[in-house]
């Protein structure tokens, strides 16, 4: 597939030179716009607009790269396309490691790693090390990743708490069934999405790309809206069929980088049919680069409109967004409901149209168990949403700018045959 050619620092083709210059031009324009916004030299609306960092002339199918990259394109053209999509922090990247005991993971790539004159691992965390010298993400690093010389992950959350993409991670046994429904939701809502089989082959990532960096909280609201709509279409998905969203937090953890995501097209897994982009029949595209060249990136206005529509409809995981305070005043519809105190009251839901079952089997024991069998999808979805409750550990950690690795956000206590409610709230 043309990944193993030597990477000549001098572009060998006009195509590669154009790709490099276009990417550099875009990067500099965006950085210039961001710095001007910080200095107050732009109007508020301009600082959030992709128009402040226009791309060079694009074809009618906007948001596509200015030329088609294929398996036969030069390494430089492939790297330029790859870096135009999978973008995160560029002053540091994560490198995969494998221990002698079979354990594996990722850690920030550092010039002084395991140099005992400087490196204090494992006693000292990388983020707390005074001798850390993180290595930047370069074209050569990406080349090595594609060629199989190393496996790289990136940190999607930028220092200004924006991101270039959103990714949803599915890793349960039923991931294929669930991800097809999720992709159908993306199609229904007009969200361009790309499906990648994971490194292990036992899960997947669904990638959604943006024209310019957008606030992480906005991207994550889009992800929540997509997941909630998917729950409504297929109630069995619950909140356990996907692992997490990338980025996994709205704010940058103090002293950290946020969570990382492994880059696709890893050489060794790719040779086994994994870490590749798939069609809806779960078959790898024969030309991965041609597929990536056709991906559309979302404008910030599109994301804002979809999130606003979802907020009005209450289509966010867990509970409705429209809430009424203790004094009867209506709260901000865009406020995350699971971060609010339990005393907040929901607005009344719209009635569910029939047919509805004559009886529902409920078991009251240590908690309240509602049997799912015989319940229509609309009623199941409503019960699941009502049963959701906030996980205080996640939001406490995020508010303190601590790592949110591990604890999920909203929780849905759901089992194969029953929905679980805390009985004291129902009596």
Short mmCIF file of C-alpha atoms in Angstrom, two decimals, residues 35-351:
data_model
loop_
_atom_site.label_atom_id
_atom_site.label_comp_id
_atom_site.label_asym_id
_atom_site.label_seq_id
_atom_site.Cartn_x
_atom_site.Cartn_y
_atom_site.Cartn_z
CA UNK A 35 -3.62 34.23 18.71
CA UNK A 36 -5.44 37.29 17.38
CA UNK A 37 -8.60 36.16 19.15
CA UNK A 38 -6.70 35.81 22.41
CA UNK A 39 -5.39 39.35 21.98
CA UNK A 40 -8.89 40.66 21.35
CA UNK A 41 -8.15 41.62 17.75
CA UNK A 42 -11.10 39.66 16.38
CA UNK A 43 -14.80 40.00 17.01
CA UNK A 44 -16.31 37.27 19.16
CA UNK A 45 -18.14 35.69 16.28
CA UNK A 46 -15.00 35.67 14.13
CA UNK A 47 -12.91 33.96 16.79
CA UNK A 48 -15.21 30.94 16.72
CA UNK A 49 -15.69 30.78 12.99
CA UNK A 50 -13.84 28.52 10.60
CA UNK A 51 -13.86 31.46 8.21
CA UNK A 52 -11.04 32.99 10.21
CA UNK A 53 -8.82 30.24 8.87
CA UNK A 54 -9.93 29.69 5.28
CA UNK A 55 -8.56 26.83 3.28
CA UNK A 56 -7.18 27.22 -0.21
CA UNK A 57 -9.59 26.83 -3.10
CA UNK A 58 -11.57 23.62 -2.59
CA UNK A 59 -13.67 21.62 -5.06
CA UNK A 60 -17.44 21.63 -5.08
CA UNK A 61 -17.51 18.82 -2.51
CA UNK A 62 -16.23 21.24 0.12
CA UNK A 63 -14.16 20.07 3.09
CA UNK A 64 -12.34 17.53 0.94
CA UNK A 65 -8.61 17.68 0.45
CA UNK A 66 -7.71 19.62 -2.71
CA UNK A 67 -6.68 16.44 -4.56
CA UNK A 68 -7.36 12.71 -4.37
CA UNK A 69 -4.82 10.65 -2.46
CA UNK A 70 -4.68 6.95 -3.36
CA UNK A 71 -2.60 3.87 -2.63
CA UNK A 72 -0.26 5.01 -5.39
CA UNK A 73 0.32 8.53 -4.05
CA UNK A 74 3.64 9.56 -2.52
CA UNK A 75 4.36 9.08 1.20
CA UNK A 76 4.35 12.85 1.64
CA UNK A 77 0.85 13.17 0.17
CA UNK A 78 -0.44 10.37 2.41
CA UNK A 79 1.10 11.92 5.50
CA UNK A 80 -0.36 15.34 4.65
CA UNK A 81 -3.84 13.83 4.28
CA UNK A 82 -3.44 11.78 7.46
CA UNK A 83 -2.38 14.79 9.52
CA UNK A 84 -5.19 16.93 8.09
CA UNK A 85 -7.71 14.53 9.65
CA UNK A 86 -6.17 13.05 12.79
CA UNK A 87 -5.12 16.20 14.58
CA UNK A 88 -4.45 16.84 18.25
CA UNK A 89 -1.66 18.29 20.33
CA UNK A 90 1.46 18.59 18.20
CA UNK A 91 4.03 19.29 20.92
CA UNK A 92 3.64 15.79 22.37
CA UNK A 93 2.37 12.38 21.30
CA UNK A 94 1.86 9.00 22.95
CA UNK A 95 3.96 5.94 22.12
CA UNK A 96 2.73 2.40 22.66
CA UNK A 97 4.81 0.10 24.84
CA UNK A 98 4.69 -3.60 25.62
CA UNK A 99 6.15 -5.03 28.83
CA UNK A 100 7.82 -8.39 29.36
CA UNK A 101 4.87 -9.45 31.50
CA UNK A 102 2.49 -9.02 28.56
CA UNK A 103 1.07 -5.70 29.69
CA UNK A 104 0.84 -2.86 27.20
CA UNK A 105 -0.16 0.77 27.17
CA UNK A 106 0.73 4.26 26.00
CA UNK A 107 2.87 6.96 27.56
CA UNK A 108 4.05 10.40 26.38
CA UNK A 109 7.09 10.07 24.12
CA UNK A 110 9.99 11.67 26.00
CA UNK A 111 13.61 12.26 25.07
CA UNK A 112 14.73 11.25 28.58
CA UNK A 113 12.55 8.15 28.94
CA UNK A 114 14.32 5.45 30.97
CA UNK A 115 17.50 7.52 31.16
CA UNK A 116 18.18 6.92 34.84
CA UNK A 117 20.02 10.22 35.14
CA UNK A 118 16.67 11.96 34.56
CA UNK A 119 13.74 9.52 34.35
CA UNK A 120 12.04 8.59 37.60
CA UNK A 121 9.48 6.14 36.19
CA UNK A 122 7.56 4.37 37.51
CA UNK A 123 7.76 6.24 40.82
CA UNK A 124 7.38 9.66 39.17
CA UNK A 125 4.57 10.31 36.70
CA UNK A 126 5.56 11.86 33.38
CA UNK A 127 3.31 14.88 33.97
CA UNK A 128 5.09 15.57 37.28
CA UNK A 129 8.67 15.00 36.09
CA UNK A 130 10.89 18.09 36.13
CA UNK A 131 13.17 16.54 33.50
CA UNK A 132 10.49 15.73 30.97
CA UNK A 133 11.30 16.65 27.38
CA UNK A 134 8.37 15.52 25.32
CA UNK A 135 8.93 14.79 21.66
CA UNK A 136 6.78 16.64 19.09
CA UNK A 137 4.53 14.96 16.55
CA UNK A 138 6.29 15.23 13.19
CA UNK A 139 5.93 13.85 9.68
CA UNK A 140 8.65 11.32 10.47
CA UNK A 141 6.72 10.08 13.52
CA UNK A 142 3.61 9.60 11.38
CA UNK A 143 5.66 7.84 8.71
CA UNK A 144 7.10 5.47 11.31
CA UNK A 145 3.58 4.76 12.58
CA UNK A 146 2.29 3.92 9.10
CA UNK A 147 5.39 1.85 8.31
CA UNK A 148 5.12 -0.19 11.50
CA UNK A 149 8.24 1.12 13.21
CA UNK A 150 6.18 2.41 16.15
CA UNK A 151 2.55 2.75 17.24
CA UNK A 152 1.39 6.28 17.98
CA UNK A 153 -1.51 7.83 19.85
CA UNK A 154 -2.49 11.50 19.93
CA UNK A 155 -4.08 13.75 22.54
CA UNK A 156 -7.22 15.24 20.91
CA UNK A 157 -7.89 17.94 23.54
CA UNK A 158 -5.96 21.10 22.61
CA UNK A 159 -4.62 23.58 25.22
CA UNK A 160 -7.54 25.95 24.54
CA UNK A 161 -9.97 23.05 25.21
CA UNK A 162 -10.99 22.60 21.59
CA UNK A 163 -10.67 19.57 19.32
CA UNK A 164 -10.43 18.70 15.65
CA UNK A 165 -12.53 15.55 15.82
CA UNK A 166 -14.90 13.47 17.92
CA UNK A 167 -14.59 9.70 18.15
CA UNK A 168 -16.87 7.13 19.79
CA UNK A 169 -15.31 3.89 21.01
CA UNK A 170 -17.36 0.67 20.85
CA UNK A 171 -15.78 -2.41 22.37
CA UNK A 172 -18.47 -4.82 23.55
CA UNK A 173 -19.34 -8.21 22.05
CA UNK A 174 -22.26 -6.66 20.17
CA UNK A 175 -20.25 -3.75 18.78
CA UNK A 176 -21.10 -4.53 15.15
CA UNK A 177 -24.85 -4.46 15.77
CA UNK A 178 -24.62 -1.32 17.88
CA UNK A 179 -22.27 0.59 15.61
CA UNK A 180 -24.48 0.00 12.57
CA UNK A 181 -27.40 1.59 14.42
CA UNK A 182 -25.13 4.43 15.56
CA UNK A 183 -23.96 5.04 11.98
CA UNK A 184 -27.59 5.05 10.88
CA UNK A 185 -28.22 7.78 13.45
CA UNK A 186 -25.30 9.75 12.02
CA UNK A 187 -26.80 9.42 8.53
CA UNK A 188 -30.22 10.48 9.80
CA UNK A 189 -28.78 13.59 11.47
CA UNK A 190 -26.50 14.47 8.54
CA UNK A 191 -23.28 13.77 10.44
CA UNK A 192 -20.45 12.40 8.25
CA UNK A 193 -18.83 9.49 10.09
CA UNK A 194 -16.05 7.01 9.35
CA UNK A 195 -15.88 3.52 10.88
CA UNK A 196 -12.51 2.07 11.88
CA UNK A 197 -12.02 -1.43 13.24
CA UNK A 198 -9.86 -1.31 16.35
CA UNK A 199 -6.35 -2.68 16.74
CA UNK A 200 -7.62 -5.86 18.42
CA UNK A 201 -10.44 -6.42 15.95
CA UNK A 202 -12.87 -6.68 18.86
CA UNK A 203 -14.25 -3.16 18.68
CA UNK A 204 -14.32 -0.01 16.61
CA UNK A 205 -13.96 3.75 16.53
CA UNK A 206 -16.44 6.02 14.76
CA UNK A 207 -14.66 9.24 13.71
CA UNK A 208 -16.32 12.62 13.06
CA UNK A 209 -14.09 15.42 11.78
CA UNK A 210 -14.43 19.20 12.01
CA UNK A 211 -13.32 21.96 9.64
CA UNK A 212 -11.62 23.80 12.48
CA UNK A 213 -11.12 23.19 16.20
CA UNK A 214 -14.41 23.47 18.08
CA UNK A 215 -14.98 23.57 21.86
CA UNK A 216 -14.66 20.09 23.33
CA UNK A 217 -17.89 20.50 25.29
CA UNK A 218 -19.74 21.22 22.04
CA UNK A 219 -18.24 18.19 20.31
CA UNK A 220 -19.14 15.97 23.26
CA UNK A 221 -22.71 17.30 23.30
CA UNK A 222 -22.94 16.23 19.67
CA UNK A 223 -21.73 12.77 20.68
CA UNK A 224 -24.28 12.59 23.50
CA UNK A 225 -27.06 13.61 21.12
CA UNK A 226 -26.05 10.89 18.66
CA UNK A 227 -25.92 8.27 21.40
CA UNK A 228 -29.28 9.29 22.82
CA UNK A 229 -30.93 9.14 19.41
CA UNK A 230 -29.36 5.70 18.96
CA UNK A 231 -30.79 4.56 22.29
CA UNK A 232 -34.21 5.67 21.10
CA UNK A 233 -33.79 3.63 17.92
CA UNK A 234 -32.29 0.59 19.65
CA UNK A 235 -32.91 0.61 23.38
CA UNK A 236 -30.66 -2.42 24.00
CA UNK A 237 -27.56 -0.30 23.37
CA UNK A 238 -27.88 1.30 26.82
CA UNK A 239 -24.68 3.02 27.87
CA UNK A 240 -22.56 -0.13 28.07
CA UNK A 241 -22.10 -0.86 24.38
CA UNK A 242 -19.58 1.91 23.91
CA UNK A 243 -16.54 2.62 26.01
CA UNK A 244 -16.12 6.39 25.82
CA UNK A 245 -15.98 9.51 23.68
CA UNK A 246 -12.76 11.14 22.53
CA UNK A 247 -12.02 13.67 23.87
CA UNK A 248 -13.23 12.25 27.16
CA UNK A 249 -13.50 15.56 28.99
CA UNK A 250 -14.61 19.14 28.41
CA UNK A 251 -11.66 20.71 30.22
CA UNK A 252 -7.93 20.08 30.31
CA UNK A 253 -6.86 18.15 33.44
CA UNK A 254 -4.39 20.06 35.58
CA UNK A 255 -0.86 19.01 34.65
CA UNK A 256 -2.09 16.54 32.04
CA UNK A 257 -3.00 16.24 28.39
CA UNK A 258 -6.45 14.66 28.49
CA UNK A 259 -7.10 11.15 27.24
CA UNK A 260 -5.36 9.79 24.16
CA UNK A 261 -6.62 7.84 21.18
CA UNK A 262 -4.56 5.42 19.12
CA UNK A 263 -4.09 6.46 15.51
CA UNK A 264 -5.53 4.19 12.79
CA UNK A 265 -3.71 2.35 9.99
CA UNK A 266 -1.24 0.68 12.35
CA UNK A 267 0.96 -1.57 10.23
CA UNK A 268 0.94 -4.92 12.06
CA UNK A 269 -2.79 -4.85 12.93
CA UNK A 270 -3.48 -3.62 9.38
CA UNK A 271 -1.85 -6.74 7.97
CA UNK A 272 -4.43 -8.73 9.97
CA UNK A 273 -7.37 -6.71 8.69
CA UNK A 274 -7.59 -4.46 11.76
CA UNK A 275 -6.97 -0.74 12.33
CA UNK A 276 -8.60 -0.17 8.93
CA UNK A 277 -11.64 1.80 7.79
CA UNK A 278 -14.68 -0.31 6.92
CA UNK A 279 -17.79 -0.03 4.82
CA UNK A 280 -21.25 -0.82 6.20
CA UNK A 281 -20.69 -4.54 5.49
CA UNK A 282 -17.61 -4.39 7.74
CA UNK A 283 -15.29 -4.90 4.79
CA UNK A 284 -12.11 -2.78 4.55
CA UNK A 285 -12.11 -0.22 1.76
CA UNK A 286 -9.68 -1.49 -0.89
CA UNK A 287 -8.06 1.95 -1.10
CA UNK A 288 -7.94 3.42 2.40
CA UNK A 289 -6.39 6.68 1.19
CA UNK A 290 -9.03 7.27 -1.46
CA UNK A 291 -11.72 6.78 1.18
CA UNK A 292 -10.04 9.20 3.58
CA UNK A 293 -9.75 11.76 0.76
CA UNK A 294 -13.53 11.82 0.37
CA UNK A 295 -14.40 12.43 4.03
CA UNK A 296 -16.36 15.61 4.71
CA UNK A 297 -15.53 17.74 7.73
CA UNK A 298 -18.33 19.38 9.70
CA UNK A 299 -18.62 23.14 10.06
CA UNK A 300 -19.00 24.53 13.57
CA UNK A 301 -22.38 25.98 12.57
CA UNK A 302 -23.63 22.48 11.71
CA UNK A 303 -22.57 21.14 15.09
CA UNK A 304 -24.15 24.06 16.95
CA UNK A 305 -27.45 23.63 15.10
CA UNK A 306 -27.62 19.89 15.77
CA UNK A 307 -26.81 20.34 19.45
CA UNK A 308 -29.42 23.11 19.75
CA UNK A 309 -32.07 20.92 18.13
CA UNK A 310 -31.17 18.03 20.43
CA UNK A 311 -31.35 20.33 23.45
CA UNK A 312 -34.84 21.51 22.53
CA UNK A 313 -35.98 17.91 22.05
CA UNK A 314 -34.31 16.70 25.23
CA UNK A 315 -32.20 14.29 23.18
CA UNK A 316 -29.23 14.05 25.51
CA UNK A 317 -28.25 10.90 27.36
CA UNK A 318 -29.95 10.42 30.69
CA UNK A 319 -32.48 13.21 31.31
CA UNK A 320 -34.05 16.15 29.55
CA UNK A 321 -32.10 19.35 29.16
CA UNK A 322 -35.05 21.62 29.95
CA UNK A 323 -35.27 21.79 33.73
CA UNK A 324 -37.28 23.78 36.24
CA UNK A 325 -35.62 25.13 39.36
CA UNK A 326 -37.03 24.97 42.88
CA UNK A 327 -38.54 28.44 42.46
CA UNK A 328 -40.23 27.51 39.18
CA UNK A 329 -37.79 29.39 36.95
CA UNK A 330 -36.70 27.66 33.75
CA UNK A 331 -33.03 26.79 33.69
CA UNK A 332 -30.69 27.07 30.70
CA UNK A 333 -31.62 24.32 28.26
CA UNK A 334 -27.98 23.75 27.33
CA UNK A 335 -26.89 23.01 30.88
CA UNK A 336 -25.86 19.35 31.39
CA UNK A 337 -28.67 17.91 33.53
CA UNK A 338 -26.55 15.28 35.24
CA UNK A 339 -24.34 18.01 36.76
CA UNK A 340 -27.31 19.56 38.56
CA UNK A 341 -28.44 18.72 42.10
CA UNK A 342 -31.10 15.99 42.48
CA UNK A 343 -33.59 18.65 43.69
CA UNK A 344 -34.02 19.96 40.15
CA UNK A 345 -37.30 18.93 38.55
CA UNK A 346 -37.74 17.75 35.01
CA UNK A 347 -40.23 19.26 32.66
CA UNK A 348 -43.07 16.89 31.91
CA UNK A 349 -42.36 14.51 29.04
CA UNK A 350 -44.61 14.19 26.01
CA UNK A 351 -47.03 11.25 26.23
#
